[in-house]
Short mmCIF file of C-alpha atoms and ligand atoms in Angstrom, two decimals:
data_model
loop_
_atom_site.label_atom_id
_atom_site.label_comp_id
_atom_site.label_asym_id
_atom_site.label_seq_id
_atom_site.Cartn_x
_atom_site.Cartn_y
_atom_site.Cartn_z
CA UNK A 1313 60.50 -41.49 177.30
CA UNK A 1314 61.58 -44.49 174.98
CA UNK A 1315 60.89 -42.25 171.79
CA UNK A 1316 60.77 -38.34 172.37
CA UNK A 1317 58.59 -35.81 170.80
CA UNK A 1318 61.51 -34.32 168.94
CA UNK A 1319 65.14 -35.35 168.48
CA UNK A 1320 67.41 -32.40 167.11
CA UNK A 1321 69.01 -33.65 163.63
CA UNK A 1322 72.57 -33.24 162.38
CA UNK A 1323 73.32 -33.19 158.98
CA UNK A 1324 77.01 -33.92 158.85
CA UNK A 1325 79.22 -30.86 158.43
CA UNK A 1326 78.41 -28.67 161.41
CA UNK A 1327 81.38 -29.15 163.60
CA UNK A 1328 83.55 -28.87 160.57
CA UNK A 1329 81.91 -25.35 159.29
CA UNK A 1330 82.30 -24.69 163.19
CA UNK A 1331 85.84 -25.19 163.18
CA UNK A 1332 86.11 -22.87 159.59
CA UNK A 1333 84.14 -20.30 161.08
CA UNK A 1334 86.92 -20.24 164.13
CA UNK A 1335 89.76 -20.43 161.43
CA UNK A 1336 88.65 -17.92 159.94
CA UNK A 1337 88.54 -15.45 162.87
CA UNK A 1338 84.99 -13.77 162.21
CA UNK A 1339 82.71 -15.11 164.60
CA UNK A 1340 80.52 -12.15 165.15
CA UNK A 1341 77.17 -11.96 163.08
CA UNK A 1342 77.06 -10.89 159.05
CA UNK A 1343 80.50 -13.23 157.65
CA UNK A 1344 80.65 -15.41 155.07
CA UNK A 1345 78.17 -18.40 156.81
CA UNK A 1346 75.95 -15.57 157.48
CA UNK A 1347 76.15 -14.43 153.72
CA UNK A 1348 76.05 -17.82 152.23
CA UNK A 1349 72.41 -18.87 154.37
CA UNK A 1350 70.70 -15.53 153.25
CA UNK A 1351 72.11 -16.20 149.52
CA UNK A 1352 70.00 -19.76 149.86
CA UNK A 1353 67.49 -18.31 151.47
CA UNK A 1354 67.00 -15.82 148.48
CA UNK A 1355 67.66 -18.15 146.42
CA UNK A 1356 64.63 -21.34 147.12
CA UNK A 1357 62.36 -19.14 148.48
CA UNK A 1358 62.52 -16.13 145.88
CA UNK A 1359 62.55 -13.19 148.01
CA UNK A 1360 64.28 -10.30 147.28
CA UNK A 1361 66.16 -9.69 150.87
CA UNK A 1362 66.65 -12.94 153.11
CA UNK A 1363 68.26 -11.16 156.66
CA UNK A 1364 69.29 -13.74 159.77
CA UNK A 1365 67.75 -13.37 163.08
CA UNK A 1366 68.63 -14.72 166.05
CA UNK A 1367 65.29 -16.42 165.91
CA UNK A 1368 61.67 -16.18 164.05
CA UNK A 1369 60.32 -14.00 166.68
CA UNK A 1370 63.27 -11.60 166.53
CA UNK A 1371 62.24 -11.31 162.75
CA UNK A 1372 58.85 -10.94 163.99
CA UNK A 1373 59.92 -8.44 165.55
CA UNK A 1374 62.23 -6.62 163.01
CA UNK A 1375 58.87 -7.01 160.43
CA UNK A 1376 56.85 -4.67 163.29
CA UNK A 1377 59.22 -2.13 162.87
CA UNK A 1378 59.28 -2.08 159.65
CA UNK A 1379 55.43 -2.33 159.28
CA UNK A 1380 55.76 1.29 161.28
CA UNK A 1381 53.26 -0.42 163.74
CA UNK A 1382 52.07 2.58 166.43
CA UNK A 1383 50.04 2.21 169.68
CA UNK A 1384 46.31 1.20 168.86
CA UNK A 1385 46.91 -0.44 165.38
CA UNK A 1386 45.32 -3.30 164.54
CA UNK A 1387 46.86 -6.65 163.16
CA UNK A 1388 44.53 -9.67 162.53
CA UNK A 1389 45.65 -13.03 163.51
CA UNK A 1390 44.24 -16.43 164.61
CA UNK A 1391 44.31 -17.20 168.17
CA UNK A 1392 45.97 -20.48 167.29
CA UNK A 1393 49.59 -19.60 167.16
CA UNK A 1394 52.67 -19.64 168.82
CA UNK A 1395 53.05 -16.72 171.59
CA UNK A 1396 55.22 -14.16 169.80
CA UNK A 1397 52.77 -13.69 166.33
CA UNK A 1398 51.43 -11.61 169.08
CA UNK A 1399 53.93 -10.20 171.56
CA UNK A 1400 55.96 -8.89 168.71
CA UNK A 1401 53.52 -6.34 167.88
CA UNK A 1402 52.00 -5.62 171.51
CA UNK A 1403 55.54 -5.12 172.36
CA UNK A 1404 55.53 -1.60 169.93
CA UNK A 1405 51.25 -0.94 171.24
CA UNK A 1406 49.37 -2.84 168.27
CA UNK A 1407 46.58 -4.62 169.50
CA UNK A 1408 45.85 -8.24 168.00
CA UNK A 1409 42.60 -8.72 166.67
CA UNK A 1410 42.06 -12.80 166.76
CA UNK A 1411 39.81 -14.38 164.22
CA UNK A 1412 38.43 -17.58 163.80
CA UNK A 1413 40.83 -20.38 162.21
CA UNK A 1414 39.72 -23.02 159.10
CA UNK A 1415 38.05 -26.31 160.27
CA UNK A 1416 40.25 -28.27 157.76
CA UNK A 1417 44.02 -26.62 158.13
CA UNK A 1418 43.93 -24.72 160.67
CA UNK A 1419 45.25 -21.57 159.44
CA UNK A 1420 43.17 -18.43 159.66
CA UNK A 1421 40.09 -18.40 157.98
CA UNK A 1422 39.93 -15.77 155.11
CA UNK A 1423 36.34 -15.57 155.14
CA UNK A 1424 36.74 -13.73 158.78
CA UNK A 1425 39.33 -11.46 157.77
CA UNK A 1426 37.12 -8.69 156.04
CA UNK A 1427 34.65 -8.42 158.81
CA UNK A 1428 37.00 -7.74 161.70
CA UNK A 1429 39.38 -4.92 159.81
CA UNK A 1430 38.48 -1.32 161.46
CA UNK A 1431 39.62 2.10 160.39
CA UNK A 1432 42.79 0.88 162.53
CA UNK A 1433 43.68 -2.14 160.89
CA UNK A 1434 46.99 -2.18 159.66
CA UNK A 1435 48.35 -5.87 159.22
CA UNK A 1436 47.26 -9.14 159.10
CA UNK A 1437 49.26 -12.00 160.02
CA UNK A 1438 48.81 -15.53 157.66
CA UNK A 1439 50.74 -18.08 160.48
CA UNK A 1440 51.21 -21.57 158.08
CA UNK A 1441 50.32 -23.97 160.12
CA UNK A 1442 51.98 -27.20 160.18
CA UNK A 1443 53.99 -26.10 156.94
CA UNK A 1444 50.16 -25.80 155.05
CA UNK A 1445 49.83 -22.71 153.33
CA UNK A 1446 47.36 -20.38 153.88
CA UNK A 1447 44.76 -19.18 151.44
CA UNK A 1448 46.91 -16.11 150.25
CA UNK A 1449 44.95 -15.82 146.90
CA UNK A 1450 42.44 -14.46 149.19
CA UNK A 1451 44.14 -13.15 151.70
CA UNK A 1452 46.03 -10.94 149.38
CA UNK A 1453 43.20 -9.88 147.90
CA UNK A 1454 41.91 -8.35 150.38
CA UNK A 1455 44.83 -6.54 151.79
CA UNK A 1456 45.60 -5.62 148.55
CA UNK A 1457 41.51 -3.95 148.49
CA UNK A 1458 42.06 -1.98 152.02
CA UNK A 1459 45.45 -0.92 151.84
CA UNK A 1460 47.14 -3.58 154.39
CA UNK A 1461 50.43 -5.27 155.00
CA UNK A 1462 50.56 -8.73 154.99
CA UNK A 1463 53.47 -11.09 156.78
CA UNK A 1464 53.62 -14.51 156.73
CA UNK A 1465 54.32 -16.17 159.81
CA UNK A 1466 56.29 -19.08 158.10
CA UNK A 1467 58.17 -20.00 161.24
CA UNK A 1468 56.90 -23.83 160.12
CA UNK A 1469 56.83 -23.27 156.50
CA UNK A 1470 60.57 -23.15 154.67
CA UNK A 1471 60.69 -25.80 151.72
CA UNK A 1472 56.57 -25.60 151.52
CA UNK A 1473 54.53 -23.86 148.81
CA UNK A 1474 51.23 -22.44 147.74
CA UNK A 1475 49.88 -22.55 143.77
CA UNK A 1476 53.69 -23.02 143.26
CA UNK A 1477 55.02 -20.83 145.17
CA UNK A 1478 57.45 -21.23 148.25
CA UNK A 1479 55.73 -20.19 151.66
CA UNK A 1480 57.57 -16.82 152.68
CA UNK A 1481 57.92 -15.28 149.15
CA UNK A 1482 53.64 -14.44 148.63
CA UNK A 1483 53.13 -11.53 152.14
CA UNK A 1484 55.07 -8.12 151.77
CA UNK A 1485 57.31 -9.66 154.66
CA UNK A 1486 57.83 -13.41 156.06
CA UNK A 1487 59.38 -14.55 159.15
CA UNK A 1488 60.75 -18.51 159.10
CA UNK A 1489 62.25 -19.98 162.34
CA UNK A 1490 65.25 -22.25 162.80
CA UNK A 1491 64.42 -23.59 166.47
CA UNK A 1492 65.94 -26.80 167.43
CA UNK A 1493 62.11 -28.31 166.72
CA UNK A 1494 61.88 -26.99 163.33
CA UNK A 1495 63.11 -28.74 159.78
CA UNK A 1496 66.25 -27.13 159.59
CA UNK A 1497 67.45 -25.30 162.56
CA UNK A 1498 70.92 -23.86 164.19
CA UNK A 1499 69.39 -24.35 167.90
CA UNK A 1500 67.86 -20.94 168.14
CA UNK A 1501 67.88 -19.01 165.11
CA UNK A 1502 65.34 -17.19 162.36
CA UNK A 1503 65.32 -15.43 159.23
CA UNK A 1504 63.28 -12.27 158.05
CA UNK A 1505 62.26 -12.63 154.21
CA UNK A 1506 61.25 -9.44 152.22
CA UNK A 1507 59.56 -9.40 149.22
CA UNK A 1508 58.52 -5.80 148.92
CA UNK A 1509 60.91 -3.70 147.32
CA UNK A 1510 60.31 -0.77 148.87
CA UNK A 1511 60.88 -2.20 152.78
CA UNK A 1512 64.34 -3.57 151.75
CA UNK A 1513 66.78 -0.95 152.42
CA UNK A 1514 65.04 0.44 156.08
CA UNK A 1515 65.48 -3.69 156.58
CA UNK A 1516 69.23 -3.32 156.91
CA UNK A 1517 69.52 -0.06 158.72
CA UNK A 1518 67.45 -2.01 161.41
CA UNK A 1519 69.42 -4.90 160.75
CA UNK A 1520 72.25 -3.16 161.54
CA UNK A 1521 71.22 -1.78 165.07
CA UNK A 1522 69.74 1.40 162.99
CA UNK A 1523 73.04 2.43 161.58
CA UNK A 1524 74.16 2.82 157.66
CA UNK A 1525 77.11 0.47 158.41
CA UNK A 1526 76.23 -1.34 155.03
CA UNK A 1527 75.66 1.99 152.96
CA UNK A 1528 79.07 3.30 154.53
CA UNK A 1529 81.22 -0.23 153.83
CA UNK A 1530 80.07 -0.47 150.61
CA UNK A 1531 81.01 3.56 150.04
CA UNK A 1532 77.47 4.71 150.02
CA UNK A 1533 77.58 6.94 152.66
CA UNK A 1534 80.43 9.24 153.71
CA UNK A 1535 80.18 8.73 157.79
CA UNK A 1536 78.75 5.72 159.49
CA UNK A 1537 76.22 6.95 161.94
CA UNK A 1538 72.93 6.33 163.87
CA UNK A 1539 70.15 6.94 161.50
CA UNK A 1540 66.58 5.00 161.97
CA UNK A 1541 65.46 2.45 164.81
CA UNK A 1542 67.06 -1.09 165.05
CA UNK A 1543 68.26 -3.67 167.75
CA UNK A 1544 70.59 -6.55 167.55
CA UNK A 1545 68.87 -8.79 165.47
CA UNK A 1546 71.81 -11.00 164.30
CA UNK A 1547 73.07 -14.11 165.11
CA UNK A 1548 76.73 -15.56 165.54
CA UNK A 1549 78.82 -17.02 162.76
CA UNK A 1550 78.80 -19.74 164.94
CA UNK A 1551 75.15 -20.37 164.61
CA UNK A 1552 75.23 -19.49 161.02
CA UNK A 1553 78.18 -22.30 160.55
CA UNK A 1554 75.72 -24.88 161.99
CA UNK A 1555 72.76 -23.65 159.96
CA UNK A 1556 74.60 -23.91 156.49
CA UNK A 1557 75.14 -27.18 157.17
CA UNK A 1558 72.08 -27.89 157.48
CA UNK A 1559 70.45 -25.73 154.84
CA UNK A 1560 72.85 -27.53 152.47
CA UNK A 1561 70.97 -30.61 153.29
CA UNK A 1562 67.31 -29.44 153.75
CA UNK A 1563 66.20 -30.95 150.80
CA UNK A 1564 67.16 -34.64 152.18
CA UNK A 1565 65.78 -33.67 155.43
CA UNK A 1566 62.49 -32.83 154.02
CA UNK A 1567 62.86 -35.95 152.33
CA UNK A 1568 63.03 -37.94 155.26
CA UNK A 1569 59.99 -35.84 156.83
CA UNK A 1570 57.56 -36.92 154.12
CA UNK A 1571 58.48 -40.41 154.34
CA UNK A 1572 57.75 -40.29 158.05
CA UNK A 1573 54.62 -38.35 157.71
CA UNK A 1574 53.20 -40.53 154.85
CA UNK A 1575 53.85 -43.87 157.11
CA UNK A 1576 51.59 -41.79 159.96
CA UNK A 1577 49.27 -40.63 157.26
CA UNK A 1578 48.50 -44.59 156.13
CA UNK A 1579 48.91 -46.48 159.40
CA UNK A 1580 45.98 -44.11 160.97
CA UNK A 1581 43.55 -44.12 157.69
CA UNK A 1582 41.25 -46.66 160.23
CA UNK A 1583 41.37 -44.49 162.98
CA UNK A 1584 39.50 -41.62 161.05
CA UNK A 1585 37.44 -44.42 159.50
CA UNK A 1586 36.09 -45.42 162.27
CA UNK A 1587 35.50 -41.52 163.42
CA UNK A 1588 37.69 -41.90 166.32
CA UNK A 1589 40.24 -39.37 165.24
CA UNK A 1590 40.76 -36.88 161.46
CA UNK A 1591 44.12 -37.13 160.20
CA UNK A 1592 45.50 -33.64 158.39
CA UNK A 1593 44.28 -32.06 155.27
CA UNK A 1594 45.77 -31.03 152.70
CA UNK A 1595 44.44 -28.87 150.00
CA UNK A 1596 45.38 -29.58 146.72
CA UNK A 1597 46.99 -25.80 146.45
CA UNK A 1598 49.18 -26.78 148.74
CA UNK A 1599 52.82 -28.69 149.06
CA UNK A 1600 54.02 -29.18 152.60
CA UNK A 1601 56.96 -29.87 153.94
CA UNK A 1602 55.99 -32.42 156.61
CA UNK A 1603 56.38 -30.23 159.91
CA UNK A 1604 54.45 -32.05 162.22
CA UNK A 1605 52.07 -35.25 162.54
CA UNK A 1606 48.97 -34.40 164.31
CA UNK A 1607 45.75 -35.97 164.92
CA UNK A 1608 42.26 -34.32 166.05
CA UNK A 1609 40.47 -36.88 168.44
CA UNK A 1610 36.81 -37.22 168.05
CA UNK A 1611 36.31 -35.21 171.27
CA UNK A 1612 38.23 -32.93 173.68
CA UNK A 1613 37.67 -34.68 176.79
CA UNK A 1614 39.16 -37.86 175.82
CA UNK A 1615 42.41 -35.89 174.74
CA UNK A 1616 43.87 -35.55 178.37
CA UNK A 1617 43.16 -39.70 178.93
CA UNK A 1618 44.44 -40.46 175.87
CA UNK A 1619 48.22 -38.27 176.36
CA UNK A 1620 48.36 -39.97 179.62
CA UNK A 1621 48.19 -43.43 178.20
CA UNK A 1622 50.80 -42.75 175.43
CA UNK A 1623 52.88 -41.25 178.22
CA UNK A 1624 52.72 -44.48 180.06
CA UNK A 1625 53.83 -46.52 176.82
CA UNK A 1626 57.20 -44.33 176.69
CA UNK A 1627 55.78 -42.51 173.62
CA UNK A 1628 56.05 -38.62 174.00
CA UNK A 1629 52.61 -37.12 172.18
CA UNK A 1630 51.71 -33.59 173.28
CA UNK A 1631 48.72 -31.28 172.90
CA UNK A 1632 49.72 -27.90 170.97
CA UNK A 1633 49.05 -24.16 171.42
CA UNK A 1634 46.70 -22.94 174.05
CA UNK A 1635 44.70 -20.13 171.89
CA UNK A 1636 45.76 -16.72 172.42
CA UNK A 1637 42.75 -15.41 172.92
CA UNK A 1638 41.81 -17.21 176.25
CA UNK A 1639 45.32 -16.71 177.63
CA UNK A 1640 45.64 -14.31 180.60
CA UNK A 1641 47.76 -11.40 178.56
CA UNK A 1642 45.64 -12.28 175.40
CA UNK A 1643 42.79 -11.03 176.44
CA UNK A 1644 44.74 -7.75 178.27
CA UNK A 1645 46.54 -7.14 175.22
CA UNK A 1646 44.30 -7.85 171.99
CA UNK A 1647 40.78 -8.75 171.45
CA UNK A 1648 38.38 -11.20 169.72
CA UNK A 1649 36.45 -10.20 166.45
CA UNK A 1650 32.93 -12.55 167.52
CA UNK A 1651 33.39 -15.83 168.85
CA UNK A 1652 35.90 -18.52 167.53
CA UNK A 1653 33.87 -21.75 168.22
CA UNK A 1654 36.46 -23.86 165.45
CA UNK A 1655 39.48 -22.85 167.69
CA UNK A 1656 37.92 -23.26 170.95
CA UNK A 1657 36.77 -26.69 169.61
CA UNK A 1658 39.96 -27.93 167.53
CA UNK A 1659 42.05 -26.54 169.94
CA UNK A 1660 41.56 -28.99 172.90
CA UNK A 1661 41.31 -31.91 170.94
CA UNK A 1662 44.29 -31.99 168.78
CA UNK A 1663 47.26 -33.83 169.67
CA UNK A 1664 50.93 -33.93 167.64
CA UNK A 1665 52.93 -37.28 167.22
CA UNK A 1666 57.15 -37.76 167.98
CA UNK A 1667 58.42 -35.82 164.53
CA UNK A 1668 61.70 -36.13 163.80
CA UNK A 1669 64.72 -37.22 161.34
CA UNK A 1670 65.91 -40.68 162.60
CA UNK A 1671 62.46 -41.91 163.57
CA UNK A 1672 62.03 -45.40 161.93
CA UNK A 1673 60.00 -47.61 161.19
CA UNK A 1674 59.83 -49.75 164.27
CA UNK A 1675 59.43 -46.71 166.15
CA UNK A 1676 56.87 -45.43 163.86
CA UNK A 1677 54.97 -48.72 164.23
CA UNK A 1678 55.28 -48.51 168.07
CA UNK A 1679 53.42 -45.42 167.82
CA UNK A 1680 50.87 -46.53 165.60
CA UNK A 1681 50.22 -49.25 167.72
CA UNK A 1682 49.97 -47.21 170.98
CA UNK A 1683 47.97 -44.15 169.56
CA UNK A 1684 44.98 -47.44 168.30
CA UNK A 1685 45.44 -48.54 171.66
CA UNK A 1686 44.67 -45.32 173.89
CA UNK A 1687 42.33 -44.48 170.96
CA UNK A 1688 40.15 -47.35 171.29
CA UNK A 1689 40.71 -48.37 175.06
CA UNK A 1690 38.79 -45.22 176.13
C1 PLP B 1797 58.32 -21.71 166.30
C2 PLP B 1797 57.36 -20.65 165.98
C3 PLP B 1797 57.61 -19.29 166.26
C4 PLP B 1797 58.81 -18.83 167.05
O1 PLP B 1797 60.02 -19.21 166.52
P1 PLP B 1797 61.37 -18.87 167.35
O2 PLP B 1797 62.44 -19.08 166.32
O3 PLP B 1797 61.43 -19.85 168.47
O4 PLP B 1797 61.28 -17.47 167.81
C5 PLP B 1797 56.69 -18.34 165.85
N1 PLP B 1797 55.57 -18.69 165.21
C6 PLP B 1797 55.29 -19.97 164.92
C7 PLP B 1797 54.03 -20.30 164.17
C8 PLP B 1797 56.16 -21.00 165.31
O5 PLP B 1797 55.86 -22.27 165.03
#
């Protein structure tokens, strides 16, 4: 492909905080890069614990635990996400619920929330898609009304915000993602974000494979033992090294992203003009942080035609999730609340553009000029 899909960006510094992480002999998880990434986290996003993970669904994962999810709970979710919103919790027996998504974002539709919780509803899951908030004045309203726990799936979302506030700070938990295709990323990494108080210290006794490690360094504790569930949920110093490098320069990144996105956004004003294709919305409660380009074609069946053509000019475009509910373990492992006609529809006719830090303008018009073309030819 003459210009790929996505192009892992380097900020600068990684080898070098690499080579300081080595120098410093602590190349295990929780050191000083570790420290420092969950200090920014804390810091731009306003949560009150940031903890790495060695990637958003390990944090997913971690926020299921913590959530004290048992066989047959509930957890409401669209069907258009990424795999592990929902294999996190089947993994400990809860049983996704999927629900209908917004014709306009994308992200799940808060007026089907309320009419799919059951006595056994215990979470529901707000996934920001495309770095768009969610409506979580709404959302959090009704959790709030029926006792639930809400976590923000803001694997797409660091750097984004809703009424003001940075996506990952408004659920009771967040999860963000550092994967070589997001923003900022360390290859495979993730954070968990918590924002409720009381979930904080249980947080780092999982954290810390279910030990008091941090209670007993810090003099807490008089013997270091085995006290509450927990995995190995941390990365490397190694992979935090790479990721302060590039948190350090996230706000440049994002930067670049918007410029990117706003060419797209201009260049393709005729194609939605002439109905052939809508371009993304974005609700004026929302800042976003330019995750992905994506168009939705006028209709489905033109969507395979139209890949194939862009495929043939070099240009890497690619469809997007598959919805969870019509997968073969979806429908094993959760259920639908009624039918979810916008997903089914939006779904299949939604295609995302090359996204990433270094694309430029002659590249940018190259797409442009090949998405009109496969648009119009067919
Ligand atoms: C990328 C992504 C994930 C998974 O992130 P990993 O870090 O690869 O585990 C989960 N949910 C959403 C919405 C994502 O976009």
């Amino acid at each position: 492909m003459d210009i790929p899909f996505n192009r892992p960006w380097i900020a600068g510094p990684e080898l070098e905080y690499i080579g300081r992480a080595i120098a410093g002999a602590h190349l295990s998880g929780n050191g000083p890069f570790t420290r420092r990434c969950q200090a920014w986290l804390e810091q731009r996003v306003g949560c009150r614990r940031a903890l790495l993970t060695t990637s958003c669904t390990a944090a997913l994962e971690m926020s299921v635990l913590l959530a004290d999810i048992k066989p047959g709970d509930e957890i409401i979710m669209p069907s258009y996400t990424f795999v592990t919103t929902a294999t996190a919790f089947v993994l400990r027996g809860g049983v996704p619920v999927f629900v209908d998504i917004r014709p306009d974002t994308l992200n799940i539709d808060e007026r089907a929330i309320e009419a799919a919780i059951s006595p056994r509803t215990r979470v529901i899951v707000a996934v920001h898609y495309a770095g768009v908030g969610c409506e979580m004045a709404e959302i959090l309203r009704i959790a709030e009304q029926y006792g639930l726990t809400v976590i923000e799936d803001a694997a797409q979302g660091l750097i984004a915000s809703y009424r003001g506030r940075p996506l990952g700070s408004l659920g009771h938990m967040a999860a963000v993602s550092f994967h070589e295709t997001k923003n900022v990323m360390c290859g495979e990494g993730g954070a968990l974000l918590i924002n409720d108080p009381a979930l904080t210290a249980r947080a780092e006794l999982i954290w810390e494979k279910g030990t008091n490690r941090r209670a007993f360094q810090e003099g807490l504790a008089d013997k270091y033992t085995w006290v509450d569930l927990g995995s190995s949920f941390y990365p490397s110093e190694i992979s935090a090294a790479f990721l302060w490098a590039q948190l350090e320069h996230a706000d440049a990144a994002t930067a670049y992203r918007l410029r990117v996105w706003n060419r797209y956004h201009e260049a393709l004003a005729k194609l939605e003009e002439d109905g052939r294709a809508r371009r993304p919305v974005l609700p004026p409660d929302c800042v976003h942080n330019a995750h992905m380009y994506y168009l939705l074609l006028a209709e489905a069946g033109r969507r395979p035609g139209v890949l194939k053509r862009l495929n043939a000019a070099g240009i890497n475009a690619v469809f997007h999730y598959v919805p969870l509910h019509a997968s073969p373990a979806g429908r094993v492992f959760g259920r639908t609340h009624g039918p979810l006609p916008v997903t089914d529809a939006l779904a299949a006719r939604l295609i995302r553009l090359p996204f990433w830090i270094g694309l430029d303008e002659g590249q940018i018009e190259q797409v442009v000029a090949a998405v009109y073309e496969a648009v119009e030819r067919l």
